[in-house]
XYZ file of C-alpha atoms in Angstrom:
339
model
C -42.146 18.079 1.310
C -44.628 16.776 4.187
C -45.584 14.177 1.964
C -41.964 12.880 1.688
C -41.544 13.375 5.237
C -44.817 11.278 5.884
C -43.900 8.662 3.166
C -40.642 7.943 5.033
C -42.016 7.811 8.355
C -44.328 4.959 6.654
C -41.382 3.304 5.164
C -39.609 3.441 8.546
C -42.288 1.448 10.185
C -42.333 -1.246 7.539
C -38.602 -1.925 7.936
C -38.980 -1.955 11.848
C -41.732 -4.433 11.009
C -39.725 -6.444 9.050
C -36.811 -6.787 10.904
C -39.179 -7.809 14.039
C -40.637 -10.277 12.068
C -36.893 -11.636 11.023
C -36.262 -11.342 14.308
C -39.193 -13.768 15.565
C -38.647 -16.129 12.519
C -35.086 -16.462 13.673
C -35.689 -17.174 17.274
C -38.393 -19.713 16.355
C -36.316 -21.967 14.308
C -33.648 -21.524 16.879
C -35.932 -22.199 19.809
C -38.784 -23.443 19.078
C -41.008 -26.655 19.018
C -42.295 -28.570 15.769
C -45.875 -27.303 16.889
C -44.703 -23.884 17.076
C -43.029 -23.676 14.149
C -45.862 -25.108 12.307
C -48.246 -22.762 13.839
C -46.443 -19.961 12.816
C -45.107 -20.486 9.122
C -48.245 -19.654 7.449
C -48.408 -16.404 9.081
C -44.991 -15.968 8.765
C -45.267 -16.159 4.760
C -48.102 -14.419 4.520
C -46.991 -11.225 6.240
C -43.565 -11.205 4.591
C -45.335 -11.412 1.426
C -47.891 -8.134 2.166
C -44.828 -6.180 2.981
C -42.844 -7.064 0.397
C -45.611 -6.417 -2.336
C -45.937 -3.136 -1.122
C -45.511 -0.391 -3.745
C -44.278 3.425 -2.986
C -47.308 6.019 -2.429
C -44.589 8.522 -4.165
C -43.893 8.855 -7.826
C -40.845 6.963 -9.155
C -39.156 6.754 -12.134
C -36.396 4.801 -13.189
C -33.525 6.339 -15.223
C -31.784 3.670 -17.872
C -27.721 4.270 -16.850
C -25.212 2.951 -19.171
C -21.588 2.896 -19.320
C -18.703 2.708 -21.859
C -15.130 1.738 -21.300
C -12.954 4.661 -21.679
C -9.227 6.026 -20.982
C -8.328 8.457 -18.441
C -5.434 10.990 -19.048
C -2.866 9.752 -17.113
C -3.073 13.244 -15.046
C -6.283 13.230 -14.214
C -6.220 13.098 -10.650
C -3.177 15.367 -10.275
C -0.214 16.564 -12.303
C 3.357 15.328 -11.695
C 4.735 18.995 -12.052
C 7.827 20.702 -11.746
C 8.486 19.649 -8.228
C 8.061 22.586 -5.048
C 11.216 22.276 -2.801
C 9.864 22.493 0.989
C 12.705 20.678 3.541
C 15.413 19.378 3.696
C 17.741 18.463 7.089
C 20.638 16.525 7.457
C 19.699 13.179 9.384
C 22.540 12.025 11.071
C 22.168 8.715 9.478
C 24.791 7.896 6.735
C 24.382 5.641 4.443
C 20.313 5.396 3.949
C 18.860 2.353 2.670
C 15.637 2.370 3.395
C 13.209 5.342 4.333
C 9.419 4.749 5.335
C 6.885 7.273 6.903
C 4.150 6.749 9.020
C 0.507 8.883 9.007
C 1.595 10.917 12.393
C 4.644 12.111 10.099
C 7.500 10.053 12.031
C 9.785 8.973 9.302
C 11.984 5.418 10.350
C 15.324 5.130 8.199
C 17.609 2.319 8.081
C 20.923 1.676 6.798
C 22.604 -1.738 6.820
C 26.268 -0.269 7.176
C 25.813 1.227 10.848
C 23.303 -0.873 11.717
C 20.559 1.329 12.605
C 16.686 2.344 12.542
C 16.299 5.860 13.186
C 13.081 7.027 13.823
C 12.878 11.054 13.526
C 9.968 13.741 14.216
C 8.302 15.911 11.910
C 10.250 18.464 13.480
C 13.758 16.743 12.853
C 14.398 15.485 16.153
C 15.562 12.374 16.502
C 12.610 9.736 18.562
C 15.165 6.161 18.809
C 17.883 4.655 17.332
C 18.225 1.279 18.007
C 21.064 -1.386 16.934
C 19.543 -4.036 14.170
C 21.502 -6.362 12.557
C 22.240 -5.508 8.425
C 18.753 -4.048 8.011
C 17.651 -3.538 4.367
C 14.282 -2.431 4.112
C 11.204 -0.938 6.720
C 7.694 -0.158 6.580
C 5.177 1.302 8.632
C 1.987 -1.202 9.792
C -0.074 1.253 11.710
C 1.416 4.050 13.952
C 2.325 1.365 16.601
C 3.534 -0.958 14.531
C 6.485 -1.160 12.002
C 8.556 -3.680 10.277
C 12.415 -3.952 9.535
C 14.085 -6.540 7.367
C 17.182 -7.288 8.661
C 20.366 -10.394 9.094
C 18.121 -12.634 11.448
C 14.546 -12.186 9.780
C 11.787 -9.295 9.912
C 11.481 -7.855 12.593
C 8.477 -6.333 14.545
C 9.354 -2.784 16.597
C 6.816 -0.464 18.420
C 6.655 3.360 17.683
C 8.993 3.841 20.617
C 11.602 1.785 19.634
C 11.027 -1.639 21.272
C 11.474 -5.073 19.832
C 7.930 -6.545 19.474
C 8.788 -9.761 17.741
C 10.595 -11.432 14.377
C 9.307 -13.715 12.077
C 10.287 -15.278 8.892
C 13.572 -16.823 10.096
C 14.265 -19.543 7.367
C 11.135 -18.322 5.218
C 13.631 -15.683 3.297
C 17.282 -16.277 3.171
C 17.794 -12.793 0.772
C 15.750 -10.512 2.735
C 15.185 -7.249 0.640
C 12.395 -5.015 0.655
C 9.027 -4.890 2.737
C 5.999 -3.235 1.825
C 1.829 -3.747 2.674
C -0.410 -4.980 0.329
C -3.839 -3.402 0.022
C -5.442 -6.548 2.208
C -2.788 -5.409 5.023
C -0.442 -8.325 4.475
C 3.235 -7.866 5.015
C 4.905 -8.484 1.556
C 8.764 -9.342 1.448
C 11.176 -9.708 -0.874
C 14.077 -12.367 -1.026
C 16.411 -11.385 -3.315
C 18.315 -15.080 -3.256
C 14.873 -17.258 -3.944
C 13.672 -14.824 -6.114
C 10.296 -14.187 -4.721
C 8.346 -12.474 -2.689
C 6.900 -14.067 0.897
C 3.549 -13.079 1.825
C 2.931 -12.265 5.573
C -0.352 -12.188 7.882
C -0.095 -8.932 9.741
C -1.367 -9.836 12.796
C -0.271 -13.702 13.649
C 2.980 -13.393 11.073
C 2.311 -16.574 9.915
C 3.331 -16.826 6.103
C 0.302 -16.428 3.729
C 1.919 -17.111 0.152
C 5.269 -17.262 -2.412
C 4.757 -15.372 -5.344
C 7.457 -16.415 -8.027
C 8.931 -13.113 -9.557
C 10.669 -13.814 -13.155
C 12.979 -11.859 -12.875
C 16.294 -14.140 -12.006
C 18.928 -11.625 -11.139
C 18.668 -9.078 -8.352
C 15.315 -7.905 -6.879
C 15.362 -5.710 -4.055
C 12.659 -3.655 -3.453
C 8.716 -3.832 -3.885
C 5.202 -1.261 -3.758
C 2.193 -2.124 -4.313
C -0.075 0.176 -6.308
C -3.369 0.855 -4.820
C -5.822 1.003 -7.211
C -4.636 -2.641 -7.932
C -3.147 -5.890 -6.478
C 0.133 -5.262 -8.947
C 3.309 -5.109 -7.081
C 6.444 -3.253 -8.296
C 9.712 -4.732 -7.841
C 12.728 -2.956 -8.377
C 15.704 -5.485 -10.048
C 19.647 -3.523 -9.252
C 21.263 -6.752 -11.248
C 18.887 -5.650 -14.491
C 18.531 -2.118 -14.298
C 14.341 -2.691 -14.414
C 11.466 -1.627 -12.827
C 8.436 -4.604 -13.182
C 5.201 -5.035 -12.382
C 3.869 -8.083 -11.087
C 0.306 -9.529 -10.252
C -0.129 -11.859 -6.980
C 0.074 -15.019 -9.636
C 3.460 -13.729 -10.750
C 2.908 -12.598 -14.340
C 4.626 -9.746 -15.587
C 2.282 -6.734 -16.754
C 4.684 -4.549 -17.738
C 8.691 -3.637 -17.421
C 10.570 -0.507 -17.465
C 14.221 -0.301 -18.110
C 16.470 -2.260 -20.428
C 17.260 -5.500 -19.049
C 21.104 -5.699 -18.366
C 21.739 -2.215 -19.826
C 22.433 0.831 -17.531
C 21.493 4.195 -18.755
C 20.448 7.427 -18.557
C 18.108 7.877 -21.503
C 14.221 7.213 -21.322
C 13.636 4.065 -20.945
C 16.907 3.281 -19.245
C 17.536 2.821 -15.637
C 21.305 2.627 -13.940
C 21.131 0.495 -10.241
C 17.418 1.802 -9.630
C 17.074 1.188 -5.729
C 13.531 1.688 -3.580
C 10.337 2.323 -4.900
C 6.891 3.330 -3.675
C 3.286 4.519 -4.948
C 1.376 7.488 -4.371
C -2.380 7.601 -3.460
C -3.232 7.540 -7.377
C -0.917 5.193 -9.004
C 2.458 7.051 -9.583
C 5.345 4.600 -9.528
C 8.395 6.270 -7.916
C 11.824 4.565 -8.650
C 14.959 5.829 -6.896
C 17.365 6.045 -9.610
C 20.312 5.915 -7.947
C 23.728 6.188 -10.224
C 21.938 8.766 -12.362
C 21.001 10.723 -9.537
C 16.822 11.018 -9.573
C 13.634 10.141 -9.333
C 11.617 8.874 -12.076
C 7.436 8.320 -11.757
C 5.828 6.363 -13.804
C 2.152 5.527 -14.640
C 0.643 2.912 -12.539
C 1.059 0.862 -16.045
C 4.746 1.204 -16.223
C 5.000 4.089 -18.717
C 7.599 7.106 -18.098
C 5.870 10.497 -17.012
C 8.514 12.306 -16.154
C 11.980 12.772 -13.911
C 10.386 14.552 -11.213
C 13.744 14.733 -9.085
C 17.241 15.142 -11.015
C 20.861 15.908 -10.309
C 20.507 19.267 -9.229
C 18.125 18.133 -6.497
C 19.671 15.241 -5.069
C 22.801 12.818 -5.299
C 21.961 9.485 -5.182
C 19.083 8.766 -3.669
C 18.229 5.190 -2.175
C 15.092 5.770 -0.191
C 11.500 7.035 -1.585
C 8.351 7.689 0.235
C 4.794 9.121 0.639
C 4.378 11.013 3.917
C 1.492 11.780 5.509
C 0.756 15.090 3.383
C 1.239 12.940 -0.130
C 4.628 14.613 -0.484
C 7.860 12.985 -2.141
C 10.518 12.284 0.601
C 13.851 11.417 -1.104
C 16.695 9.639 1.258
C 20.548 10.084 0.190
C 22.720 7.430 0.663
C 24.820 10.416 2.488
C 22.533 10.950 5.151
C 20.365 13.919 3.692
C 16.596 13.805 3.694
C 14.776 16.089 0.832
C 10.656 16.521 0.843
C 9.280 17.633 -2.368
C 5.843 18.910 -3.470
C 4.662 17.523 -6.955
C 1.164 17.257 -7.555
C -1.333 20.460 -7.703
């Protein structure tokens, strides 16, 4: 053990050496004269090179690592399960459209028939309610910051309810959904140019169009994190796709043009959203639950169905990783699924 100790004390000194004699190098070509520079260099090079031929006074031996592609079980990191019931209130908000949570556990709800974003407390109280025009969709920036896709472009509202800014008048005339990206880019889809508009979070300024191929009716979008795929929910073809940043489908769930209630079948499947693993969440609305899929578009399960909820628009993480389903009558549901 001392000798450890002492052989690290040794290697401390040679990095503070080092970096001093960085340090020196990079002030003399910054500041100094021809002469100096020449004067230096040799003992520059030669000092660098002593340090950087020295070997370790300890014993080491290298290990020969190798890897081999494999394939997870697509429960690895946690079980969808037979889902734990654990709140429900009534949120004085009828007809839900949209429903997004933020890490301090405020959830913000919109719904484009009374013209509202409602932001309420972990303990069901309500914070605001302010008066936007039509909004569709919301998402939560940081715990100041949150957007709302609305009639006259996105806009920009504070945690307490005041109108920061809007952008992206013009940029989307079908404003849908509006979901972050794993770079922190606001991502929005327009339902009428069939694509979604990428966003810089901080100046608003618009990034990117990423062509979806779907040509009916998307409406909402996730992004999963373990990848740049985004999810985009079509109502017009009953599917579920996922897309890459170029626009190429990767995979599709649902039968396009063909409601159902089958596997494999969708019927008007509304928001979605991800989970901190890669579940793909799809309110299925006219068949009244929730399915999850793998983060490569196969079915896992119905997690939520009729006896839990009727027809549920809105689906989100909270800040505990629990499902929050949003009724288009108002109520608010928060399951536990993964143990």
């Amino acid at each position: 053990m001392k000798s450890l100790e002492a052989e690290k004390d040794r290697v401390q000194l040679q990095k503070v050496s080092i970096h001093s004699t960085c340090e020196f190098a990079k002030q003399l070509v910054q500041h100094g004269s021809h002469t100096e520079v020449m004067t230096h260099a040799k003992n520059i090079q030669a000092r660098m090179k002593e340090l950087n031929n020295i070997r370790p006074t300890v014993q080491v031996k290298t290990i020969e690592i190798t890897f081999s592609k494999g394939k997870l079980p697509v429960d690895f990191f946690g079980r969808v399960t037979m889902l734990e019931w654990i709140d429900e209130f009534e949120s004085s908000v009828n007809y839900v459209w949209d429903i997004s949570c933020s890490q301090s556990g405020t959830m913000y709800l919109v719904s484009v028939l009374s013209g509202k974003l409602t932001a309420i407390s972990p303990s069901h109280e309500v914070i605001f309610q302010v008066d936007v025009p039509r909004p569709r969709g919301v998402t939560v920036l940081s715990d100041d910051r949150l957007v709302v896709t609305c009639y006259d472009g996105c806009r920009v509202y504070s945690s307490s309810g005041k109108h920061v800014k809007t952008f992206g008048q013009g940029d989307v005339p079908g404003l849908r959904g509006v979901t972050v990206d794993n770079n922190g880019h606001i991502l929005v889809c327009d339902k009428n140019d069939k694509c979604i508009c990428v966003y810089d979070a901080v100046q608003y300024s618009l990034i990117n169009k990423i062509s979806v191929p779907m040509r009916n009716n998307p409406q909402y979008i996730a992004v999963l994190p373990c990848r740049d795929t985004i999810v985009v929910s079509d109502i017009g073809r009953h599917c579920v796709y996922g897309v890459t940043p170029q626009g190429d489908v990767v995979f599709q769930y649902g039968t396009p043009g063909e409601r159902g209630s089958g596997d494999g079948y969708l019927n008007s499947p509304s928001v979605v959203c991800t989970d901190s693993v890669g579940h793909i969440f799809i309110a299925d609305k006219w068949n009244h639950r929730v399915v999850v899929l793998t983060s490569d578009g196969q079915l896992l399960r119905y997690v939520v169905g009729p006896q839990q909820v009727l027809k549920p628009v809105g689906v989100t993480i909270d800040n505990k990783g629990q499902l929050v389903v949003g009724e288009y009558g108002g109520k608010v549901k928060t399951f536990r699924y993964v143990h």
